[in-house]
Amino acid sequence: MKHIMVMGMLLIAVSIKAQICVCEKEFLHIKNIVEHNFAGFPDRIKALSKAVYQKKTDELLQLTRDKFASDNCPLIISRYLDIFKSNHLGFSLDLDYSKTDTDFVNHRPIFNITEEKIAELKKSRSWEGIYYFIHDSSTKIAVIKDPSPLHDYVGVTLESTRPTWKKGMIKWEGKLVNDSLLRGLLYMRNHRPKMEGFNLWEDNNRIGGDWRREGAPVKEYSRSASTREQSPTIEAKSLTPTTFYIRMASFNPRYKPVIDSILKANEGLLNSTPNLVLDLRDNGGGADACWELLIPWFYTQPIKTIGADIWATETTISRYKKWVEDKSLPKEMVDNISRQVASMEKSKGQWIKKNDDHTDSSFRPKPFPQKIVILINKWCGSSTEELLLAARQSSKVILAGENTVGNLDYSNIVTIPFSCYPYTLVYATTRSRRLDIHQGIDNIGIAPKYRLAEGTDWIREALKIAEQQDAGNQQMDNIIQNRFR
């Protein structure tokens, strides 16, 4: 199996127009951008040491000179970006997922998996095993351990109802981050790969959100459980007479008018209801401006904020100028970015302050809500973590759920195209000064006060925390039970 894998890992050099790219050139192009623009580069190199970084990059550079390097290049670049362990450094595919290049598909290798191996995998309870695609059972894969410089495990197609997917084609491959997490590439429906993480969970019977081990029991989760669910991105409603609920699953700037509207429409309830459950699960961030109107309700004392610095490089300045041209952004955001561009152009090649440290005491505590329970999970990051850093300074606020993702130390991402391959590099342009006082959260996250178990009804648990009924308060308990029947 290993011999075959070396011969045919990621055959992705052919684009929609069957263009052949030189991997070594692309690798050096991306390496140059990262070294001269990624805000986390100086810190990461200091932590690794220049010698270790040089050794790792030399090994990957050598792989780019292999005869199959043009095919494997996105995975080689992915391994390079993994050196920095930053969720704000990666790349995305720039092709239409619905379009399939038949020449490219025909170029992909086929792997022979014996019936004996399949029988062996069916007995496994580790990463290895036979899995099926949960959503429509269209695909069955064999997950096989195959240590190599680029991956530790591969998911190989065994059966598929999709015409272009043949037995033996790789569906995904990943390198171990820890015992229960892989990072690597997922081949989309049109066979093009994108960066992806794969976590092993549910008693080792699920990989990510898409794959369940063959024969494993199907667990049912309540609508309000810890896992991702189909719910409105932004919504508000009363849960009980004493608890109001707001869900904000995104701080993308396009949701700002909706968030502002909901807060304004429910101002009376917020100013009179004792408890608030603020559900931020799955909120990967966006713009701080989306949540700033929440501050008056959780404010109890001056809020201390530690600012960030920006690396004023030519590339970063050019990408910020692209934002200024974005007609969909609110005017206040565009004006702020324009000021940052002007500051960077005066100090090219230097670190400059993006924003100052400051303490905000401009608000007066509101009598209601008296208690705010904020639900968080491992998908919360970036701007959402910025909100949490402010909110947890309030005596009203209680965090419940699980640690957030931890990707705020290096933030304010921009994008830049690869030189040849159909991908776009994403990198962080700012560095938080929290790092200077040992308060970084990257790859650690923000911890909750109350940890909630996977598979339980998190909204019900939040209600218990918010309302804290006495054992004898059966009336309130009946209200909660009836609400969730």
Tab-separated table of C-alpha atoms in Angstrom:
chain	number	residue	atom	x	y	z
A	1	MET	CA	0.000	0.000	0.000
A	2	LYS	CA	2.781	2.448	0.912
A	3	HIS	CA	4.565	1.896	-2.404
A	4	ILE	CA	1.378	2.628	-4.319
A	5	MET	CA	0.651	5.718	-2.219
A	6	VAL	CA	4.042	7.245	-2.981
A	7	MET	CA	3.385	6.702	-6.653
A	8	GLY	CA	0.039	8.444	-6.684
A	9	MET	CA	-0.981	10.650	-3.813
A	10	LEU	CA	-2.430	13.977	-4.906
A	11	LEU	CA	-2.687	14.222	-8.652
A	12	ILE	CA	-3.958	17.773	-8.770
A	13	ALA	CA	-1.659	19.604	-11.115
A	14	VAL	CA	-4.164	19.753	-13.927
A	15	SER	CA	-6.591	22.625	-13.583
A	16	ILE	CA	-9.874	23.036	-15.410
A	17	LYS	CA	-7.810	23.872	-18.490
A	18	ALA	CA	-5.307	21.070	-17.827
A	19	GLN	CA	-2.562	23.548	-16.967
A	20	ILE	CA	0.670	22.054	-15.625
A	21	CYS	CA	2.230	23.934	-12.704
A	22	VAL	CA	5.770	23.673	-11.330
A	23	CYS	CA	5.508	22.739	-7.663
A	24	GLU	CA	8.928	23.996	-6.586
A	25	LYS	CA	8.161	27.433	-7.991
A	26	GLU	CA	4.738	27.541	-6.319
A	27	PHE	CA	6.128	26.322	-3.004
A	28	LEU	CA	8.800	29.039	-2.967
A	29	HIS	CA	6.194	31.641	-3.944
A	30	ILE	CA	3.972	30.725	-0.970
A	31	LYS	CA	6.958	30.436	1.367
A	32	ASN	CA	8.050	33.942	0.401
A	33	ILE	CA	4.582	35.390	1.068
A	34	VAL	CA	4.362	33.709	4.479
A	35	GLU	CA	7.852	34.731	5.587
A	36	HIS	CA	7.380	38.372	4.641
A	37	ASN	CA	3.710	38.907	5.491
A	38	PHE	CA	2.163	36.389	7.925
A	39	ALA	CA	1.880	38.164	11.283
A	40	GLY	CA	2.673	34.993	13.207
A	41	PHE	CA	5.892	34.193	11.351
A	42	PRO	CA	8.419	35.900	13.693
A	43	ASP	CA	6.889	34.317	16.825
A	44	ARG	CA	6.612	30.858	15.303
A	45	ILE	CA	10.191	30.873	14.065
A	46	LYS	CA	11.389	31.976	17.482
A	47	ALA	CA	9.463	29.128	19.115
A	48	LEU	CA	10.672	26.527	16.592
A	49	SER	CA	14.218	27.895	16.119
A	50	LYS	CA	15.556	28.833	12.702
A	51	ALA	CA	17.401	25.538	12.420
A	52	VAL	CA	14.259	23.423	12.910
A	53	TYR	CA	12.271	25.612	10.512
A	54	GLN	CA	15.014	25.353	7.893
A	55	LYS	CA	15.146	21.579	8.255
A	56	LYS	CA	11.386	21.198	7.857
A	57	THR	CA	11.209	23.483	4.829
A	58	ASP	CA	14.228	21.828	3.192
A	59	GLU	CA	12.542	18.430	3.521
A	60	LEU	CA	9.347	19.744	1.941
A	61	LEU	CA	11.258	21.598	-0.757
A	62	GLN	CA	12.953	18.335	-1.654
A	63	LEU	CA	9.528	16.731	-2.108
A	64	THR	CA	8.621	19.450	-4.620
A	65	ARG	CA	11.395	18.141	-6.879
A	66	ASP	CA	9.997	14.625	-7.039
A	67	LYS	CA	8.638	13.511	-10.413
A	68	PHE	CA	5.121	13.409	-8.920
A	69	ALA	CA	5.499	16.773	-7.181
A	70	SER	CA	3.249	18.646	-9.586
A	71	ASP	CA	0.441	16.300	-8.568
A	72	ASN	CA	1.203	16.403	-4.834
A	73	CYS	CA	1.905	20.123	-4.543
A	74	PRO	CA	-1.179	21.366	-2.627
A	75	LEU	CA	-0.570	18.708	0.009
A	76	ILE	CA	3.112	19.660	0.253
A	77	ILE	CA	2.123	23.305	0.698
A	78	SER	CA	-0.484	22.271	3.242
A	79	ARG	CA	2.243	20.515	5.262
A	80	TYR	CA	4.353	23.674	5.080
A	81	LEU	CA	1.513	25.836	6.439
A	82	ASP	CA	0.907	23.293	9.202
A	83	ILE	CA	4.349	24.145	10.621
A	84	PHE	CA	2.839	27.375	11.973
A	85	LYS	CA	-0.181	25.790	13.700
A	86	SER	CA	-2.435	28.732	12.914
A	87	ASN	CA	-6.105	28.570	11.974
A	88	HIS	CA	-5.602	31.918	10.252
A	89	LEU	CA	-3.117	30.520	7.741
A	90	GLY	CA	-4.346	28.243	4.972
A	91	PHE	CA	-5.705	28.136	1.447
A	92	SER	CA	-8.972	27.627	-0.361
A	93	LEU	CA	-9.898	26.276	-3.791
A	94	ASP	CA	-10.859	28.768	-6.485
A	95	LEU	CA	-12.771	26.420	-8.764
A	96	ASP	CA	-16.477	25.786	-9.136
A	97	TYR	CA	-17.124	22.582	-7.170
A	98	SER	CA	-19.935	21.648	-9.554
A	99	LYS	CA	-17.604	21.467	-12.575
A	100	THR	CA	-15.601	18.310	-13.190
A	101	ASP	CA	-12.556	18.048	-15.446
A	102	THR	CA	-12.785	14.552	-16.912
A	103	ASP	CA	-9.152	14.617	-18.020
A	104	PHE	CA	-8.136	15.348	-14.464
A	105	VAL	CA	-10.375	12.575	-13.070
A	106	ASN	CA	-8.962	10.068	-15.536
A	107	HIS	CA	-5.492	11.076	-14.350
A	108	ARG	CA	-6.192	10.006	-10.755
A	109	PRO	CA	-4.672	6.738	-9.519
A	110	ILE	CA	-6.624	3.636	-8.517
A	111	PHE	CA	-5.569	1.738	-5.389
A	112	ASN	CA	-6.065	-1.959	-4.999
A	113	ILE	CA	-7.422	-2.974	-1.601
A	114	THR	CA	-7.749	-6.721	-1.074
A	115	GLU	CA	-10.782	-8.428	0.415
A	116	GLU	CA	-8.520	-9.666	3.210
A	117	LYS	CA	-7.636	-6.054	4.080
A	118	ILE	CA	-11.300	-5.033	4.018
A	119	ALA	CA	-12.174	-7.892	6.376
A	120	GLU	CA	-9.393	-6.765	8.708
A	121	LEU	CA	-10.614	-3.159	8.646
A	122	LYS	CA	-14.147	-4.223	9.603
A	123	LYS	CA	-12.793	-5.444	12.951
A	124	SER	CA	-10.936	-2.235	13.720
A	125	ARG	CA	-12.112	0.262	16.328
A	126	SER	CA	-9.332	2.816	15.856
A	127	TRP	CA	-9.039	5.322	12.998
A	128	GLU	CA	-8.880	2.431	10.550
A	129	GLY	CA	-12.148	0.931	9.437
A	130	ILE	CA	-14.975	0.977	6.911
A	131	TYR	CA	-17.083	4.161	6.889
A	132	TYR	CA	-20.036	5.440	4.882
A	133	PHE	CA	-21.134	8.973	3.946
A	134	ILE	CA	-23.783	9.870	6.526
A	135	HIS	CA	-25.914	12.282	4.526
A	136	ASP	CA	-27.001	10.047	1.652
A	137	SER	CA	-24.942	6.811	1.923
A	138	SER	CA	-23.613	7.550	-1.566
A	139	THR	CA	-20.037	6.611	-0.726
A	140	LYS	CA	-18.257	3.958	1.319
A	141	ILE	CA	-14.560	4.314	2.150
A	142	ALA	CA	-11.778	2.303	3.740
A	143	VAL	CA	-9.656	4.324	6.163
A	144	ILE	CA	-6.135	2.916	6.127
A	145	LYS	CA	-3.045	3.798	8.121
A	146	ASP	CA	-0.281	4.748	5.691
A	147	PRO	CA	2.507	6.801	7.321
A	148	SER	CA	4.346	9.061	4.878
A	149	PRO	CA	5.889	12.561	4.920
A	150	LEU	CA	2.542	13.959	3.776
A	151	HIS	CA	-0.102	11.900	5.575
A	152	ASP	CA	-0.694	9.254	8.246
A	153	TYR	CA	-4.114	8.014	7.087
A	154	VAL	CA	-6.020	7.880	3.810
A	155	GLY	CA	-9.698	7.350	3.080
A	156	VAL	CA	-9.993	5.224	-0.073
A	157	THR	CA	-13.264	4.820	-1.991
A	158	LEU	CA	-14.769	1.321	-1.928
A	159	GLU	CA	-18.204	2.070	-3.378
A	160	SER	CA	-19.886	5.182	-4.742
A	161	THR	CA	-23.108	6.024	-6.561
A	162	ARG	CA	-21.391	9.070	-8.093
A	163	PRO	CA	-20.370	8.177	-11.677
A	164	THR	CA	-16.876	9.688	-11.642
A	165	TRP	CA	-15.871	8.115	-8.313
A	166	LYS	CA	-14.277	4.720	-8.885
A	167	LYS	CA	-13.213	2.099	-6.402
A	168	GLY	CA	-9.687	2.838	-5.196
A	169	MET	CA	-9.771	6.652	-5.529
A	170	ILE	CA	-8.658	8.651	-2.480
A	171	LYS	CA	-11.498	10.591	-0.848
A	172	TRP	CA	-9.326	12.280	1.795
A	173	GLU	CA	-5.936	12.074	3.499
A	174	GLY	CA	-4.561	13.588	6.663
A	175	LYS	CA	-1.650	13.943	9.044
A	176	LEU	CA	-2.153	13.417	12.798
A	177	VAL	CA	-2.340	16.571	14.911
A	178	ASN	CA	-3.195	14.494	17.987
A	179	ASP	CA	-4.797	11.115	18.672
A	180	SER	CA	-8.235	12.297	17.567
A	181	LEU	CA	-7.517	14.922	14.894
A	182	LEU	CA	-6.095	14.801	11.367
A	183	ARG	CA	-5.322	17.741	9.102
A	184	GLY	CA	-5.052	17.251	5.383
A	185	LEU	CA	-7.045	17.419	2.167
A	186	LEU	CA	-10.585	16.411	1.273
A	187	TYR	CA	-11.373	15.637	-2.371
A	188	MET	CA	-14.644	17.336	-3.248
A	189	ARG	CA	-17.369	15.908	-5.450
A	190	ASN	CA	-15.518	17.175	-8.531
A	191	HIS	CA	-12.293	15.511	-7.232
A	192	ARG	CA	-10.527	18.781	-6.449
A	193	PRO	CA	-8.967	18.878	-2.969
A	194	LYS	CA	-9.383	21.491	-0.255
A	195	MET	CA	-7.790	21.813	3.195
A	196	GLU	CA	-9.789	20.039	5.870
A	197	GLY	CA	-9.644	18.756	9.444
A	198	PHE	CA	-10.937	15.291	10.388
A	199	ASN	CA	-11.788	14.525	14.017
A	200	LEU	CA	-12.453	11.048	15.410
A	201	TRP	CA	-15.346	11.059	17.893
A	202	GLU	CA	-18.553	9.367	19.088
A	203	ASP	CA	-16.709	6.398	20.639
A	204	ASN	CA	-14.437	6.250	17.568
A	205	ASN	CA	-17.432	5.657	15.298
A	206	ARG	CA	-17.526	9.036	13.532
A	207	ILE	CA	-14.947	10.951	11.499
A	208	GLY	CA	-15.857	14.602	11.156
A	209	GLY	CA	-19.469	15.346	10.387
A	210	ASP	CA	-19.669	13.166	7.296
A	211	TRP	CA	-18.451	9.644	8.019
A	212	ARG	CA	-19.887	6.930	10.298
A	213	ARG	CA	-18.302	3.544	10.893
A	214	GLU	CA	-20.185	0.759	9.156
A	215	GLY	CA	-22.354	-1.120	11.647
A	216	ALA	CA	-22.053	1.517	14.366
A	217	PRO	CA	-25.297	2.555	16.111
A	218	VAL	CA	-26.866	5.791	14.938
A	219	LYS	CA	-27.062	8.239	17.820
A	220	GLU	CA	-29.865	10.747	17.894
A	221	TYR	CA	-29.083	14.280	19.028
A	222	SER	CA	-31.576	16.839	20.214
A	223	ARG	CA	-31.991	20.018	18.211
A	224	SER	CA	-30.131	21.939	20.897
A	225	ALA	CA	-27.298	19.476	21.478
A	226	SER	CA	-23.636	20.352	21.245
A	227	THR	CA	-23.271	19.220	17.647
A	228	ARG	CA	-23.948	21.416	14.615
A	229	GLU	CA	-27.569	21.727	13.695
A	230	GLN	CA	-29.864	23.220	11.107
A	231	SER	CA	-31.091	26.397	12.820
A	232	PRO	CA	-31.481	30.012	11.768
A	233	THR	CA	-28.156	31.823	11.820
A	234	ILE	CA	-29.695	34.670	13.818
A	235	GLU	CA	-32.838	34.238	15.939
A	236	ALA	CA	-34.429	35.405	19.192
A	237	LYS	CA	-37.232	34.014	21.341
A	238	SER	CA	-38.442	33.601	24.917
A	239	LEU	CA	-37.638	30.233	26.475
A	240	THR	CA	-39.497	30.791	29.755
A	241	PRO	CA	-41.096	33.837	31.394
A	242	THR	CA	-37.741	34.653	32.982
A	243	THR	CA	-35.259	33.694	30.256
A	244	PHE	CA	-34.791	35.180	26.779
A	245	TYR	CA	-32.730	33.431	24.084
A	246	ILE	CA	-30.657	34.867	21.224
A	247	ARG	CA	-28.714	32.783	18.729
A	248	MET	CA	-25.887	34.365	16.743
A	249	ALA	CA	-24.075	31.749	14.660
A	250	SER	CA	-22.104	34.236	12.565
A	251	PHE	CA	-20.614	37.709	12.792
A	252	ASN	CA	-20.177	38.002	9.043
A	253	PRO	CA	-20.670	41.696	8.196
A	254	ARG	CA	-23.671	40.858	6.048
A	255	TYR	CA	-25.535	39.812	9.216
A	256	LYS	CA	-24.967	43.114	11.000
A	257	PRO	CA	-28.272	44.678	9.858
A	258	VAL	CA	-30.137	41.529	11.000
A	259	ILE	CA	-28.376	41.488	14.396
A	260	ASP	CA	-28.995	45.212	14.918
A	261	SER	CA	-32.650	44.781	13.963
A	262	ILE	CA	-33.212	41.856	16.355
A	263	LEU	CA	-31.577	43.672	19.255
A	264	LYS	CA	-33.633	46.781	18.616
A	265	ALA	CA	-36.893	44.856	18.184
A	266	ASN	CA	-36.357	43.001	21.471
A	267	GLU	CA	-34.962	45.914	23.472
A	268	GLY	CA	-37.972	45.921	25.779
A	269	LEU	CA	-37.605	42.235	26.626
A	270	LEU	CA	-33.868	42.529	27.133
A	271	ASN	CA	-34.426	45.414	29.522
A	272	SER	CA	-36.988	43.524	31.593
A	273	THR	CA	-36.147	39.787	31.457
A	274	PRO	CA	-33.943	38.466	34.305
A	275	ASN	CA	-31.925	35.998	32.249
A	276	LEU	CA	-30.424	35.819	28.770
A	277	VAL	CA	-29.025	32.778	27.001
A	278	LEU	CA	-26.701	33.956	24.208
A	279	ASP	CA	-25.990	31.031	21.894
A	280	LEU	CA	-22.736	31.597	19.984
A	281	ARG	CA	-22.067	27.980	19.030
A	282	ASP	CA	-20.511	27.459	15.592
A	283	ASN	CA	-19.798	31.205	15.279
A	284	GLY	CA	-16.387	31.313	13.596
A	285	GLY	CA	-16.243	35.109	13.755
A	286	GLY	CA	-16.455	37.977	11.306
A	287	ALA	CA	-16.517	41.639	12.283
A	288	ASP	CA	-16.441	43.060	15.822
A	289	ALA	CA	-18.949	45.681	14.709
A	290	CYS	CA	-21.587	42.923	14.581
A	291	TRP	CA	-21.574	42.386	18.340
A	292	GLU	CA	-20.762	45.829	19.707
A	293	LEU	CA	-24.455	46.597	20.367
A	294	LEU	CA	-24.481	43.712	22.872
A	295	ILE	CA	-22.022	45.477	25.197
A	296	PRO	CA	-24.572	47.601	27.140
A	297	TRP	CA	-26.431	44.480	28.289
A	298	PHE	CA	-23.445	42.579	29.650
A	299	TYR	CA	-21.469	45.598	30.926
A	300	THR	CA	-20.911	45.734	34.709
A	301	GLN	CA	-17.453	47.329	35.006
A	302	PRO	CA	-14.843	48.980	32.739
A	303	ILE	CA	-13.801	46.633	29.938
A	304	LYS	CA	-10.086	46.287	29.335
A	305	THR	CA	-9.014	45.498	25.779
A	306	ILE	CA	-5.481	44.735	24.648
A	307	GLY	CA	-4.806	45.943	21.117
A	308	ALA	CA	-3.010	44.442	18.138
A	309	ASP	CA	-0.198	45.418	15.799
A	310	ILE	CA	-0.143	45.076	12.038
A	311	TRP	CA	2.814	44.201	9.852
A	312	ALA	CA	2.794	46.994	7.237
A	313	THR	CA	4.009	45.142	4.143
A	314	GLU	CA	3.398	45.998	0.489
A	315	THR	CA	1.368	42.815	0.016
A	316	THR	CA	-0.811	43.416	3.053
A	317	ILE	CA	-1.411	47.047	2.082
A	318	SER	CA	-2.530	45.944	-1.389
A	319	ARG	CA	-4.979	43.441	0.088
A	320	TYR	CA	-6.421	45.982	2.548
A	321	LYS	CA	-7.022	48.292	-0.411
A	322	LYS	CA	-9.189	45.528	-1.904
A	323	TRP	CA	-11.422	45.782	1.160
A	324	VAL	CA	-11.766	49.530	0.646
A	325	GLU	CA	-13.163	48.761	-2.819
A	326	ASP	CA	-15.746	46.305	-1.423
A	327	LYS	CA	-19.111	48.031	-1.878
A	328	SER	CA	-20.895	45.518	0.375
A	329	LEU	CA	-19.061	46.633	3.544
A	330	PRO	CA	-20.618	49.240	5.861
A	331	LYS	CA	-19.217	52.748	5.366
A	332	GLU	CA	-17.792	52.931	8.898
A	333	MET	CA	-15.767	49.766	8.270
A	334	VAL	CA	-14.452	51.089	4.960
A	335	ASP	CA	-13.471	54.381	6.591
A	336	ASN	CA	-11.617	52.561	9.360
A	337	ILE	CA	-9.725	50.378	6.870
A	338	SER	CA	-8.830	53.446	4.810
A	339	ARG	CA	-7.235	55.027	7.874
A	340	GLN	CA	-5.258	51.844	8.503
A	341	VAL	CA	-4.029	51.818	4.906
A	342	ALA	CA	-2.840	55.414	5.239
A	343	SER	CA	-0.939	54.549	8.432
A	344	MET	CA	0.682	51.479	6.855
A	345	GLU	CA	1.834	53.390	3.795
A	346	LYS	CA	3.724	55.778	6.075
A	347	SER	CA	5.520	52.889	7.862
A	348	LYS	CA	6.152	50.194	5.258
A	349	GLY	CA	8.078	47.184	6.503
A	350	GLN	CA	7.380	47.983	10.157
A	351	TRP	CA	4.982	46.902	12.874
A	352	ILE	CA	2.438	49.614	13.620
A	353	LYS	CA	-0.448	49.798	16.039
A	354	LYS	CA	-3.717	48.667	14.529
A	355	ASN	CA	-5.494	49.701	17.705
A	356	ASP	CA	-4.422	50.903	21.149
A	357	ASP	CA	-4.892	49.182	24.481
A	358	HIS	CA	-7.854	50.831	26.099
A	359	THR	CA	-10.335	50.648	28.946
A	360	ASP	CA	-13.955	51.404	28.102
A	361	SER	CA	-15.956	52.893	30.967
A	362	SER	CA	-18.467	54.751	28.808
A	363	PHE	CA	-21.432	52.518	29.706
A	364	ARG	CA	-23.644	52.340	32.775
A	365	PRO	CA	-24.675	48.887	34.065
A	366	LYS	CA	-28.223	47.924	33.130
A	367	PRO	CA	-30.455	46.250	35.728
A	368	PHE	CA	-31.447	43.578	33.188
A	369	PRO	CA	-30.521	40.981	32.184
A	370	GLN	CA	-29.282	40.015	35.639
A	371	LYS	CA	-27.536	36.889	34.379
A	372	ILE	CA	-26.212	36.005	30.913
A	373	VAL	CA	-25.229	32.445	30.004
A	374	ILE	CA	-23.161	32.310	26.812
A	375	LEU	CA	-22.999	28.961	25.008
A	376	ILE	CA	-19.679	28.306	23.266
A	377	ASN	CA	-18.144	25.355	21.456
A	378	LYS	CA	-15.004	24.346	19.595
A	379	TRP	CA	-16.158	26.108	16.428
A	380	CYS	CA	-16.201	29.562	18.054
A	381	GLY	CA	-13.252	31.669	17.001
A	382	SER	CA	-11.756	34.951	15.893
A	383	SER	CA	-14.153	37.878	16.413
A	384	THR	CA	-16.374	35.687	18.582
A	385	GLU	CA	-13.428	35.139	20.913
A	386	GLU	CA	-12.899	38.913	20.959
A	387	LEU	CA	-16.449	39.262	22.255
A	388	LEU	CA	-15.854	36.576	24.880
A	389	LEU	CA	-12.687	38.270	26.154
A	390	ALA	CA	-14.774	41.378	26.794
A	391	ALA	CA	-17.916	39.651	28.077
A	392	ARG	CA	-16.182	37.421	30.620
A	393	GLN	CA	-15.028	40.554	32.466
A	394	SER	CA	-18.675	41.104	33.427
A	395	SER	CA	-20.045	39.796	36.729
A	396	LYS	CA	-23.274	38.921	34.869
A	397	VAL	CA	-21.687	36.566	32.362
A	398	ILE	CA	-21.212	32.792	32.658
A	399	LEU	CA	-19.581	30.802	29.837
A	400	ALA	CA	-20.866	27.267	29.272
A	401	GLY	CA	-20.010	24.538	26.761
A	402	GLU	CA	-16.479	23.682	25.653
A	403	ASN	CA	-13.227	25.463	24.807
A	404	THR	CA	-13.322	27.700	21.758
A	405	VAL	CA	-11.035	27.004	18.798
A	406	GLY	CA	-8.341	29.518	19.781
A	407	ASN	CA	-7.452	31.553	16.684
A	408	LEU	CA	-7.364	35.167	17.782
A	409	ASP	CA	-3.676	35.848	18.508
A	410	TYR	CA	-2.982	36.338	14.797
A	411	SER	CA	-6.010	37.725	13.052
A	412	ASN	CA	-7.504	40.091	10.441
A	413	ILE	CA	-6.980	37.789	7.480
A	414	VAL	CA	-6.455	38.715	3.835
A	415	THR	CA	-6.281	36.581	0.713
A	416	ILE	CA	-3.841	36.387	-2.191
A	417	PRO	CA	-3.893	34.024	-5.211
A	418	PHE	CA	-1.332	31.281	-5.774
A	419	SER	CA	0.943	31.979	-8.729
A	420	CYS	CA	-0.280	29.006	-10.795
A	421	TYR	CA	-2.487	26.509	-8.954
A	422	PRO	CA	-6.199	27.378	-8.591
A	423	TYR	CA	-5.974	28.240	-4.898
A	424	THR	CA	-6.002	31.343	-2.716
A	425	LEU	CA	-3.703	31.771	0.282
A	426	VAL	CA	-5.270	33.112	3.482
A	427	TYR	CA	-3.003	34.698	6.102
A	428	ALA	CA	-3.302	36.812	9.270
A	429	THR	CA	-2.014	40.380	9.164
A	430	THR	CA	-2.193	41.349	12.859
A	431	ARG	CA	-0.619	40.174	16.127
A	432	SER	CA	-2.283	40.664	19.511
A	433	ARG	CA	-0.188	42.275	22.214
A	434	ARG	CA	-1.754	39.795	24.652
A	435	LEU	CA	1.096	37.551	23.564
A	436	ASP	CA	3.577	39.919	25.196
A	437	ILE	CA	1.992	39.314	28.602
A	438	HIS	CA	1.553	35.539	28.120
A	439	GLN	CA	-2.197	35.650	27.554
A	440	GLY	CA	-2.299	34.029	24.106
A	441	ILE	CA	-5.170	31.686	23.257
A	442	ASP	CA	-4.188	30.213	19.884
A	443	ASN	CA	-4.658	26.417	19.815
A	444	ILE	CA	-5.920	26.599	23.422
A	445	GLY	CA	-9.115	28.570	23.241
A	446	ILE	CA	-11.263	30.257	25.868
A	447	ALA	CA	-12.504	27.868	28.549
A	448	PRO	CA	-16.082	27.784	29.885
A	449	LYS	CA	-16.960	27.865	33.587
A	450	TYR	CA	-19.400	25.009	33.052
A	451	ARG	CA	-18.449	22.174	30.699
A	452	LEU	CA	-21.358	20.612	28.867
A	453	ALA	CA	-21.270	17.037	27.605
A	454	GLU	CA	-21.553	16.152	23.947
A	455	GLY	CA	-25.017	14.887	23.057
A	456	THR	CA	-26.846	16.656	25.885
A	457	ASP	CA	-29.372	19.443	25.364
A	458	TRP	CA	-27.194	22.516	25.827
A	459	ILE	CA	-30.045	25.007	25.832
A	460	ARG	CA	-31.767	23.125	28.632
A	461	GLU	CA	-28.481	23.037	30.528
A	462	ALA	CA	-28.091	26.785	29.997
A	463	LEU	CA	-31.573	27.295	31.422
A	464	LYS	CA	-30.639	25.360	34.540
A	465	ILE	CA	-27.544	27.516	34.992
A	466	ALA	CA	-29.458	30.731	34.339
A	467	GLU	CA	-32.442	30.016	36.529
A	468	GLN	CA	-30.749	27.847	39.180
A	469	GLN	CA	-33.979	26.433	40.541
A	470	ASP	CA	-34.004	25.059	44.051
A	471	ALA	CA	-34.802	21.393	44.332
A	472	GLY	CA	-38.249	22.329	45.649
A	473	ASN	CA	-39.025	24.772	42.851
A	474	GLN	CA	-41.109	22.274	40.917
A	475	GLN	CA	-43.207	24.925	39.195
A	476	MET	CA	-40.233	26.393	37.295
A	477	ASP	CA	-38.948	22.892	36.506
A	478	ASN	CA	-42.333	22.041	34.980
A	479	ILE	CA	-42.146	25.172	32.797
A	480	ILE	CA	-38.738	24.097	31.457
A	481	GLN	CA	-39.864	20.508	30.894
A	482	ASN	CA	-43.000	21.597	29.039
A	483	ARG	CA	-40.996	24.042	26.882
A	484	PHE	CA	-38.861	21.207	25.508
A	485	ARG	CA	-41.466	18.498	25.011
